[in-house]
């Protein structure tokens, strides 16, 4: 009955990252793989920024990378040396085209377009329902979020929402060797708010106004804030807007499913969005790698987190607790972290890759009288 070995639901970042990892390993050419998405990935619907030490699988399609970035917690700002990390940028459309080109070269991989109605897995069968028909498989990798899991009492659900403009200037204006990771000089009246500036050339940059808060702003509010940033902080008068992007990412400690029978949840739908920062791209890559390795080494795709790794969930919940209860703003928290630690230590921590010694150092840089009670409350909530 099983027709496919793997069905990958959704050809967004997580689905395509997984298939690229499988292809690049060179070990899956005998597996029958089906990819399904409801829409063709033909537009530049998002831009991914992330940090990485080594050359990743998508190195050849990076738009740009920076080794030094500015952090502004105050007016003077600090130029952070990220070594051994680089901050990298990939345009969505370049990623989709690159991955889909690799898929088209594989005789064992099929790509179909259509809306998946549902997915099922029990002892008897694992299948998706597409256009009313069941398609059977051994494993499903699902990145489709049909509905958000409900937040239970004391769980936090903040939104990271952002509006970005790709601006072009008639004269060289930007220093393309230095990006701005976070500029907190903007008003904090709606919650944690910062702007990042990613110059891809001397005359072109992505300027993104970003907030961590409960509610979205009006379309006009984002535009006013961006214009204000261009006028007052960048002091850039003459520019045109070449592209725009808007996005909302969940920042939450509610539990997303990881596995149900032979269904493995990947991407944002599988809880791969870091609760305290919204960063997802790196986690998607790490998980795609781990699944590929598990399939090769163990013959199954079930990757489990060690209990010790789960401490990062506690750190995320603690930060959300402090932010959601407005005990301290993200501006002060990030300023203290970057002020008192090497940038690479902070990035390693935000990547869930730090050692416990480094974590103690990070904890030491934020006010204990706020963070210790918050951490204890979150710990108790887990235990009780
Ligand atoms: C504008 C924007 C910018 C972002 N920037 C960053 C960033 O800089 N760094 C970072 O780390 N993260 C970023 N993120 C967060 C995260 O990396 C992205 O959201 C990422 O695309 C998540 O990947 P995914 O595969 O989980 O979801 P998606 O990429 O959204 O893929 C899900 C796919 O499922 C398909 N689908 C949905 N329903 C169905 C259905 N019923 N049937 C068939 N197909 C269906 C969709 O068409 C889509 O292609 C950003 C998010 C957004 C929205």
PDB file of N, CA, C and O and ligand atoms in Angstrom, residues 9-16 36-41 45-50 87 96 114-118 130 143-146 160 162 196 208 245-249 266-270 272-273 278-284, ligand 1:
ATOM      1  N   UNK A   9       5.127  17.908   3.600  1.00  0.00           N
ATOM      2  CA  UNK A   9       3.964  18.807   3.441  1.00  0.00           C
ATOM      3  C   UNK A   9       4.426  20.242   3.605  1.00  0.00           C
ATOM      4  O   UNK A   9       4.825  20.652   4.700  1.00  0.00           O
ATOM      5  N   UNK A  10       4.374  21.015   2.542  1.00  0.00           N
ATOM      6  CA  UNK A  10       4.807  22.409   2.564  1.00  0.00           C
ATOM      7  C   UNK A  10       6.212  22.530   2.012  1.00  0.00           C
ATOM      8  O   UNK A  10       7.133  21.868   2.498  1.00  0.00           O
ATOM      9  N   UNK A  11       6.358  23.358   0.973  1.00  0.00           N
ATOM     10  CA  UNK A  11       7.704  23.582   0.419  1.00  0.00           C
ATOM     11  C   UNK A  11       8.161  25.003   0.742  1.00  0.00           C
ATOM     12  O   UNK A  11       8.615  25.744  -0.118  1.00  0.00           O
ATOM     13  N   UNK A  12       7.990  25.373   2.016  1.00  0.00           N
ATOM     14  CA  UNK A  12       8.555  26.629   2.505  1.00  0.00           C
ATOM     15  C   UNK A  12       9.958  26.343   3.010  1.00  0.00           C
ATOM     16  O   UNK A  12      10.622  25.402   2.560  1.00  0.00           O
ATOM     17  N   UNK A  13      10.383  27.122   3.978  1.00  0.00           N
ATOM     18  CA  UNK A  13      11.755  27.005   4.469  1.00  0.00           C
ATOM     19  C   UNK A  13      12.055  25.607   5.027  1.00  0.00           C
ATOM     20  O   UNK A  13      13.072  24.996   4.688  1.00  0.00           O
ATOM     21  N   UNK A  14      11.152  25.079   5.861  1.00  0.00           N
ATOM     22  CA  UNK A  14      11.452  23.804   6.526  1.00  0.00           C
ATOM     23  C   UNK A  14      11.396  22.631   5.546  1.00  0.00           C
ATOM     24  O   UNK A  14      12.285  21.767   5.551  1.00  0.00           O
ATOM     25  N   UNK A  15      10.351  22.584   4.710  1.00  0.00           N
ATOM     26  CA  UNK A  15      10.209  21.474   3.765  1.00  0.00           C
ATOM     27  C   UNK A  15      11.368  21.440   2.784  1.00  0.00           C
ATOM     28  O   UNK A  15      11.975  20.373   2.548  1.00  0.00           O
ATOM     29  N   UNK A  16      11.706  22.590   2.221  1.00  0.00           N
ATOM     30  CA  UNK A  16      12.789  22.617   1.229  1.00  0.00           C
ATOM     31  C   UNK A  16      14.156  22.407   1.896  1.00  0.00           C
ATOM     32  O   UNK A  16      15.033  21.778   1.304  1.00  0.00           O
ATOM     33  N   UNK A  36       4.601  18.516  -1.414  1.00  0.00           N
ATOM     34  CA  UNK A  36       3.317  19.130  -1.789  1.00  0.00           C
ATOM     35  C   UNK A  36       3.220  20.527  -1.190  1.00  0.00           C
ATOM     36  O   UNK A  36       3.528  20.731  -0.004  1.00  0.00           O
ATOM     37  N   UNK A  37       2.793  21.473  -2.009  1.00  0.00           N
ATOM     38  CA  UNK A  37       2.507  22.822  -1.490  1.00  0.00           C
ATOM     39  C   UNK A  37       1.296  23.375  -2.236  1.00  0.00           C
ATOM     40  O   UNK A  37       1.025  22.991  -3.375  1.00  0.00           O
ATOM     41  N   UNK A  38       0.605  24.282  -1.569  1.00  0.00           N
ATOM     42  CA  UNK A  38      -0.578  24.854  -2.225  1.00  0.00           C
ATOM     43  C   UNK A  38      -0.211  25.995  -3.174  1.00  0.00           C
ATOM     44  O   UNK A  38      -1.000  26.377  -4.015  1.00  0.00           O
ATOM     45  N   UNK A  39       1.001  26.538  -3.008  1.00  0.00           N
ATOM     46  CA  UNK A  39       1.359  27.649  -3.900  1.00  0.00           C
ATOM     47  C   UNK A  39       2.770  27.482  -4.432  1.00  0.00           C
ATOM     48  O   UNK A  39       3.628  26.895  -3.767  1.00  0.00           O
ATOM     49  N   UNK A  40       2.979  27.999  -5.628  1.00  0.00           N
ATOM     50  CA  UNK A  40       4.317  27.961  -6.216  1.00  0.00           C
ATOM     51  C   UNK A  40       5.148  29.030  -5.530  1.00  0.00           C
ATOM     52  O   UNK A  40       4.638  30.109  -5.226  1.00  0.00           O
ATOM     53  N   UNK A  41       6.392  28.742  -5.278  1.00  0.00           N
ATOM     54  CA  UNK A  41       7.215  29.710  -4.563  1.00  0.00           C
ATOM     55  C   UNK A  41       7.902  30.589  -5.600  1.00  0.00           C
ATOM     56  O   UNK A  41       9.046  30.341  -5.983  1.00  0.00           O
ATOM     57  N   UNK A  45       8.942  36.480  -0.899  1.00  0.00           N
ATOM     58  CA  UNK A  45       7.985  36.791   0.161  1.00  0.00           C
ATOM     59  C   UNK A  45       8.639  37.016   1.517  1.00  0.00           C
ATOM     60  O   UNK A  45       7.971  37.402   2.467  1.00  0.00           O
ATOM     61  N   UNK A  46       9.943  36.768   1.643  1.00  0.00           N
ATOM     62  CA  UNK A  46      10.631  37.027   2.919  1.00  0.00           C
ATOM     63  C   UNK A  46      12.139  37.009   2.713  1.00  0.00           C
ATOM     64  O   UNK A  46      12.634  36.489   1.714  1.00  0.00           O
ATOM     65  N   UNK A  47      12.831  37.554   3.674  1.00  0.00           N
ATOM     66  CA  UNK A  47      14.296  37.543   3.665  1.00  0.00           C
ATOM     67  C   UNK A  47      14.741  36.946   4.985  1.00  0.00           C
ATOM     68  O   UNK A  47      14.242  37.351   6.028  1.00  0.00           O
ATOM     69  N   UNK A  48      15.641  35.987   4.927  1.00  0.00           N
ATOM     70  CA  UNK A  48      16.115  35.380   6.171  1.00  0.00           C
ATOM     71  C   UNK A  48      17.466  35.939   6.563  1.00  0.00           C
ATOM     72  O   UNK A  48      18.392  35.992   5.744  1.00  0.00           O
ATOM     73  N   UNK A  49      17.581  36.311   7.823  1.00  0.00           N
ATOM     74  CA  UNK A  49      18.871  36.675   8.397  1.00  0.00           C
ATOM     75  C   UNK A  49      19.150  35.712   9.549  1.00  0.00           C
ATOM     76  O   UNK A  49      18.234  35.332  10.281  1.00  0.00           O
ATOM     77  N   UNK A  50      20.385  35.327   9.679  1.00  0.00           N
ATOM     78  CA  UNK A  50      20.770  34.368  10.734  1.00  0.00           C
ATOM     79  C   UNK A  50      22.284  34.429  10.876  1.00  0.00           C
ATOM     80  O   UNK A  50      22.966  34.989  10.013  1.00  0.00           O
ATOM     81  N   UNK A  87      27.041  37.236  10.211  1.00  0.00           N
ATOM     82  CA  UNK A  87      25.592  37.440  10.091  1.00  0.00           C
ATOM     83  C   UNK A  87      25.272  37.354   8.600  1.00  0.00           C
ATOM     84  O   UNK A  87      25.901  38.024   7.782  1.00  0.00           O
ATOM     85  N   UNK A  96      14.204  29.549  -2.611  1.00  0.00           N
ATOM     86  CA  UNK A  96      13.218  28.666  -3.244  1.00  0.00           C
ATOM     87  C   UNK A  96      13.740  28.154  -4.593  1.00  0.00           C
ATOM     88  O   UNK A  96      13.644  26.966  -4.899  1.00  0.00           O
ATOM     89  N   UNK A 114      -1.194  21.653  -4.600  1.00  0.00           N
ATOM     90  CA  UNK A 114      -2.572  21.410  -4.179  1.00  0.00           C
ATOM     91  C   UNK A 114      -2.688  21.681  -2.694  1.00  0.00           C
ATOM     92  O   UNK A 114      -1.666  21.775  -1.997  1.00  0.00           O
ATOM     93  N   UNK A 115      -3.911  21.830  -2.219  1.00  0.00           N
ATOM     94  CA  UNK A 115      -4.122  22.113  -0.799  1.00  0.00           C
ATOM     95  C   UNK A 115      -4.316  20.798  -0.044  1.00  0.00           C
ATOM     96  O   UNK A 115      -5.238  20.041  -0.353  1.00  0.00           O
ATOM     97  N   UNK A 116      -3.434  20.550   0.897  1.00  0.00           N
ATOM     98  CA  UNK A 116      -3.564  19.330   1.712  1.00  0.00           C
ATOM     99  C   UNK A 116      -4.673  19.573   2.723  1.00  0.00           C
ATOM    100  O   UNK A 116      -4.652  20.564   3.458  1.00  0.00           O
ATOM    101  N   UNK A 117      -5.661  18.673   2.735  1.00  0.00           N
ATOM    102  CA  UNK A 117      -6.793  18.881   3.647  1.00  0.00           C
ATOM    103  C   UNK A 117      -6.451  18.410   5.060  1.00  0.00           C
ATOM    104  O   UNK A 117      -6.801  19.054   6.029  1.00  0.00           O
ATOM    105  N   UNK A 118      -5.789  17.260   5.145  1.00  0.00           N
ATOM    106  CA  UNK A 118      -5.460  16.740   6.471  1.00  0.00           C
ATOM    107  C   UNK A 118      -4.347  15.697   6.351  1.00  0.00           C
ATOM    108  O   UNK A 118      -4.024  15.251   5.250  1.00  0.00           O
ATOM    109  N   UNK A 130      -5.237  14.788  -0.146  1.00  0.00           N
ATOM    110  CA  UNK A 130      -5.020  15.856  -1.130  1.00  0.00           C
ATOM    111  C   UNK A 130      -6.090  15.741  -2.204  1.00  0.00           C
ATOM    112  O   UNK A 130      -6.225  14.676  -2.819  1.00  0.00           O
ATOM    113  N   UNK A 143       5.031  20.731   7.689  1.00  0.00           N
ATOM    114  CA  UNK A 143       5.318  22.127   8.091  1.00  0.00           C
ATOM    115  C   UNK A 143       4.072  22.996   7.978  1.00  0.00           C
ATOM    116  O   UNK A 143       4.183  24.226   8.001  1.00  0.00           O
ATOM    117  N   UNK A 144       2.907  22.351   7.828  1.00  0.00           N
ATOM    118  CA  UNK A 144       1.668  23.139   7.683  1.00  0.00           C
ATOM    119  C   UNK A 144       1.038  23.346   9.056  1.00  0.00           C
ATOM    120  O   UNK A 144       0.871  22.396   9.817  1.00  0.00           O
ATOM    121  N   UNK A 145       0.703  24.604   9.321  1.00  0.00           N
ATOM    122  CA  UNK A 145       0.076  24.927  10.603  1.00  0.00           C
ATOM    123  C   UNK A 145      -1.402  25.193  10.325  1.00  0.00           C
ATOM    124  O   UNK A 145      -1.764  26.291   9.930  1.00  0.00           O
ATOM    125  N   UNK A 146      -2.245  24.165  10.490  1.00  0.00           N
ATOM    126  CA  UNK A 146      -3.663  24.375  10.212  1.00  0.00           C
ATOM    127  C   UNK A 146      -4.274  25.298  11.262  1.00  0.00           C
ATOM    128  O   UNK A 146      -5.063  26.136  10.962  1.00  0.00           O
ATOM    129  N   UNK A 160       6.088  38.697  17.175  1.00  0.00           N
ATOM    130  CA  UNK A 160       7.162  39.503  16.613  1.00  0.00           C
ATOM    131  C   UNK A 160       6.640  39.968  15.254  1.00  0.00           C
ATOM    132  O   UNK A 160       6.381  39.159  14.369  1.00  0.00           O
ATOM    133  N   UNK A 162       6.896  42.819  11.984  1.00  0.00           N
ATOM    134  CA  UNK A 162       7.881  43.719  11.389  1.00  0.00           C
ATOM    135  C   UNK A 162       7.463  44.149   9.991  1.00  0.00           C
ATOM    136  O   UNK A 162       6.780  43.422   9.273  1.00  0.00           O
ATOM    137  N   UNK A 196      16.426  47.114  12.294  1.00  0.00           N
ATOM    138  CA  UNK A 196      17.716  46.648  11.791  1.00  0.00           C
ATOM    139  C   UNK A 196      17.917  47.122  10.363  1.00  0.00           C
ATOM    140  O   UNK A 196      16.956  47.346   9.627  1.00  0.00           O
ATOM    141  N   UNK A 208      14.332  47.408   8.566  1.00  0.00           N
ATOM    142  CA  UNK A 208      13.180  46.676   9.088  1.00  0.00           C
ATOM    143  C   UNK A 208      12.813  47.173  10.492  1.00  0.00           C
ATOM    144  O   UNK A 208      13.659  47.179  11.388  1.00  0.00           O
ATOM    145  N   UNK A 245       8.348  44.299   2.820  1.00  0.00           N
ATOM    146  CA  UNK A 245       7.937  43.010   3.394  1.00  0.00           C
ATOM    147  C   UNK A 245       7.256  43.254   4.739  1.00  0.00           C
ATOM    148  O   UNK A 245       7.546  44.221   5.439  1.00  0.00           O
ATOM    149  N   UNK A 246       6.317  42.379   5.048  1.00  0.00           N
ATOM    150  CA  UNK A 246       5.651  42.444   6.348  1.00  0.00           C
ATOM    151  C   UNK A 246       5.579  41.014   6.870  1.00  0.00           C
ATOM    152  O   UNK A 246       5.342  40.077   6.107  1.00  0.00           O
ATOM    153  N   UNK A 247       5.782  40.834   8.154  1.00  0.00           N
ATOM    154  CA  UNK A 247       5.717  39.473   8.688  1.00  0.00           C
ATOM    155  C   UNK A 247       5.303  39.465  10.146  1.00  0.00           C
ATOM    156  O   UNK A 247       5.467  40.459  10.863  1.00  0.00           O
ATOM    157  N   UNK A 248       4.769  38.332  10.564  1.00  0.00           N
ATOM    158  CA  UNK A 248       4.411  38.116  11.970  1.00  0.00           C
ATOM    159  C   UNK A 248       4.924  36.733  12.348  1.00  0.00           C
ATOM    160  O   UNK A 248       4.632  35.752  11.656  1.00  0.00           O
ATOM    161  N   UNK A 249       5.702  36.657  13.406  1.00  0.00           N
ATOM    162  CA  UNK A 249       6.246  35.366  13.855  1.00  0.00           C
ATOM    163  C   UNK A 249       5.813  35.168  15.310  1.00  0.00           C
ATOM    164  O   UNK A 249       5.895  36.102  16.103  1.00  0.00           O
ATOM    165  N   UNK A 266       7.756  19.853  11.456  1.00  0.00           N
ATOM    166  CA  UNK A 266       8.976  20.619  11.205  1.00  0.00           C
ATOM    167  C   UNK A 266       8.623  22.110  11.043  1.00  0.00           C
ATOM    168  O   UNK A 266       7.461  22.454  10.870  1.00  0.00           O
ATOM    169  N   UNK A 267       9.638  22.963  11.095  1.00  0.00           N
ATOM    170  CA  UNK A 267       9.425  24.402  10.880  1.00  0.00           C
ATOM    171  C   UNK A 267       8.654  25.043  12.021  1.00  0.00           C
ATOM    172  O   UNK A 267       8.598  24.521  13.139  1.00  0.00           O
ATOM    173  N   UNK A 268       8.037  26.176  11.724  1.00  0.00           N
ATOM    174  CA  UNK A 268       7.272  26.891  12.756  1.00  0.00           C
ATOM    175  C   UNK A 268       6.188  25.982  13.323  1.00  0.00           C
ATOM    176  O   UNK A 268       5.929  25.977  14.529  1.00  0.00           O
ATOM    177  N   UNK A 269       5.563  25.165  12.472  1.00  0.00           N
ATOM    178  CA  UNK A 269       4.507  24.248  12.930  1.00  0.00           C
ATOM    179  C   UNK A 269       5.044  23.197  13.902  1.00  0.00           C
ATOM    180  O   UNK A 269       4.277  22.587  14.649  1.00  0.00           O
ATOM    181  N   UNK A 270       6.352  22.979  13.906  1.00  0.00           N
ATOM    182  CA  UNK A 270       6.962  21.991  14.808  1.00  0.00           C
ATOM    183  C   UNK A 270       7.697  22.652  15.959  1.00  0.00           C
ATOM    184  O   UNK A 270       8.531  22.010  16.603  1.00  0.00           O
ATOM    185  N   UNK A 272       9.849  25.191  15.835  1.00  0.00           N
ATOM    186  CA  UNK A 272      11.243  25.524  15.538  1.00  0.00           C
ATOM    187  C   UNK A 272      11.544  27.022  15.619  1.00  0.00           C
ATOM    188  O   UNK A 272      12.658  27.441  15.338  1.00  0.00           O
ATOM    189  N   UNK A 273      10.524  27.814  15.961  1.00  0.00           N
ATOM    190  CA  UNK A 273      10.763  29.248  16.130  1.00  0.00           C
ATOM    191  C   UNK A 273      11.187  29.512  17.563  1.00  0.00           C
ATOM    192  O   UNK A 273      10.479  29.150  18.495  1.00  0.00           O
ATOM    193  N   UNK A 278      12.362  34.747  17.986  1.00  0.00           N
ATOM    194  CA  UNK A 278      11.688  34.616  16.691  1.00  0.00           C
ATOM    195  C   UNK A 278      12.575  34.012  15.612  1.00  0.00           C
ATOM    196  O   UNK A 278      12.112  33.654  14.541  1.00  0.00           O
ATOM    197  N   UNK A 279      13.886  33.889  15.888  1.00  0.00           N
ATOM    198  CA  UNK A 279      14.765  33.294  14.872  1.00  0.00           C
ATOM    199  C   UNK A 279      14.364  31.839  14.637  1.00  0.00           C
ATOM    200  O   UNK A 279      14.098  31.099  15.591  1.00  0.00           O
ATOM    201  N   UNK A 280      14.325  31.432  13.389  1.00  0.00           N
ATOM    202  CA  UNK A 280      13.833  30.097  13.040  1.00  0.00           C
ATOM    203  C   UNK A 280      14.767  29.392  12.063  1.00  0.00           C
ATOM    204  O   UNK A 280      14.932  28.169  12.111  1.00  0.00           O
ATOM    205  N   UNK A 281      15.386  30.172  11.168  1.00  0.00           N
ATOM    206  CA  UNK A 281      16.138  29.584  10.052  1.00  0.00           C
ATOM    207  C   UNK A 281      17.200  28.594  10.534  1.00  0.00           C
ATOM    208  O   UNK A 281      17.304  27.482  10.031  1.00  0.00           O
ATOM    209  N   UNK A 282      17.966  28.994  11.546  1.00  0.00           N
ATOM    210  CA  UNK A 282      19.055  28.149  12.056  1.00  0.00           C
ATOM    211  C   UNK A 282      18.528  26.857  12.670  1.00  0.00           C
ATOM    212  O   UNK A 282      19.122  25.806  12.535  1.00  0.00           O
ATOM    213  N   UNK A 283      17.400  26.978  13.372  1.00  0.00           N
ATOM    214  CA  UNK A 283      16.840  25.786  14.033  1.00  0.00           C
ATOM    215  C   UNK A 283      16.303  24.824  12.985  1.00  0.00           C
ATOM    216  O   UNK A 283      16.391  23.606  13.126  1.00  0.00           O
ATOM    217  N   UNK A 284      15.724  25.397  11.932  1.00  0.00           N
ATOM    218  CA  UNK A 284      15.228  24.554  10.835  1.00  0.00           C
ATOM    219  C   UNK A 284      16.398  23.774  10.225  1.00  0.00           C
ATOM    220  O   UNK A 284      16.299  22.576   9.971  1.00  0.00           O
TER     221      UNK A 284
HETATM  222  C1  LIG B   1       8.429  37.935   6.426  1.00  0.00           C
HETATM  223  C2  LIG B   1       9.181  36.961   7.317  1.00  0.00           C
HETATM  224  C3  LIG B   1      10.538  37.160   7.563  1.00  0.00           C
HETATM  225  C4  LIG B   1      11.232  36.266   8.393  1.00  0.00           C
HETATM  226  N1  LIG B   1      12.560  36.496   8.645  1.00  0.00           N
HETATM  227  C5  LIG B   1      13.251  35.624   9.407  1.00  0.00           C
HETATM  228  C6  LIG B   1      14.643  35.821   9.646  1.00  0.00           C
HETATM  229  O1  LIG B   1      15.220  36.813   9.212  1.00  0.00           O
HETATM  230  N2  LIG B   1      15.325  34.884  10.357  1.00  0.00           N
HETATM  231  C7  LIG B   1      14.715  33.773  10.866  1.00  0.00           C
HETATM  232  O2  LIG B   1      15.389  32.943  11.487  1.00  0.00           O
HETATM  233  N3  LIG B   1      13.382  33.588  10.683  1.00  0.00           N
HETATM  234  C8  LIG B   1      12.640  34.473   9.985  1.00  0.00           C
HETATM  235  N4  LIG B   1      11.305  34.257   9.774  1.00  0.00           N
HETATM  236  C9  LIG B   1      10.663  33.121  10.482  1.00  0.00           C
HETATM  237  C10 LIG B   1      10.780  31.787   9.715  1.00  0.00           C
HETATM  238  O3  LIG B   1      12.114  31.521   9.368  1.00  0.00           O
HETATM  239  C11 LIG B   1       9.921  31.745   8.468  1.00  0.00           C
HETATM  240  O4  LIG B   1       8.585  31.976   8.787  1.00  0.00           O
HETATM  241  C12 LIG B   1      10.046  30.398   7.733  1.00  0.00           C
HETATM  242  O5  LIG B   1       9.542  30.584   6.442  1.00  0.00           O
HETATM  243  C13 LIG B   1       9.305  29.257   8.450  1.00  0.00           C
HETATM  244  O6  LIG B   1       9.400  28.117   7.652  1.00  0.00           O
HETATM  245  P1  LIG B   1       8.242  27.022   7.599  1.00  0.00           P
HETATM  246  O7  LIG B   1       8.653  26.020   6.580  1.00  0.00           O
HETATM  247  O8  LIG B   1       7.922  26.590   8.953  1.00  0.00           O
HETATM  248  O9  LIG B   1       6.949  27.812   7.071  1.00  0.00           O
HETATM  249  P2  LIG B   1       6.688  28.381   5.621  1.00  0.00           P
HETATM  250  O10 LIG B   1       7.966  28.828   5.001  1.00  0.00           O
HETATM  251  O11 LIG B   1       5.586  29.370   5.768  1.00  0.00           O
HETATM  252  O12 LIG B   1       6.186  27.107   4.791  1.00  0.00           O
HETATM  253  C14 LIG B   1       4.919  26.518   4.967  1.00  0.00           C
HETATM  254  C15 LIG B   1       4.430  26.111   3.579  1.00  0.00           C
HETATM  255  O13 LIG B   1       3.214  25.373   3.710  1.00  0.00           O
HETATM  256  C16 LIG B   1       2.370  25.706   2.628  1.00  0.00           C
HETATM  257  N5  LIG B   1       0.997  25.389   3.038  1.00  0.00           N
HETATM  258  C17 LIG B   1       0.275  25.948   4.041  1.00  0.00           C
HETATM  259  N6  LIG B   1      -0.928  25.345   4.139  1.00  0.00           N
HETATM  260  C18 LIG B   1      -0.963  24.379   3.185  1.00  0.00           C
HETATM  261  C19 LIG B   1      -1.938  23.400   2.803  1.00  0.00           C
HETATM  262  N7  LIG B   1      -3.087  23.253   3.453  1.00  0.00           N
HETATM  263  N8  LIG B   1      -1.644  22.584   1.760  1.00  0.00           N
HETATM  264  C20 LIG B   1      -0.444  22.668   1.099  1.00  0.00           C
HETATM  265  N9  LIG B   1       0.503  23.570   1.438  1.00  0.00           N
HETATM  266  C21 LIG B   1       0.247  24.414   2.460  1.00  0.00           C
HETATM  267  C22 LIG B   1       2.611  27.191   2.411  1.00  0.00           C
HETATM  268  O14 LIG B   1       2.253  27.566   1.087  1.00  0.00           O
HETATM  269  C23 LIG B   1       4.124  27.293   2.670  1.00  0.00           C
HETATM  270  O15 LIG B   1       4.873  27.192   1.487  1.00  0.00           O
HETATM  271  C24 LIG B   1      10.571  35.146   8.971  1.00  0.00           C
HETATM  272  C25 LIG B   1       9.202  34.981   8.721  1.00  0.00           C
HETATM  273  C26 LIG B   1       8.508  35.867   7.924  1.00  0.00           C
HETATM  274  C27 LIG B   1       7.026  35.644   7.712  1.00  0.00           C
END
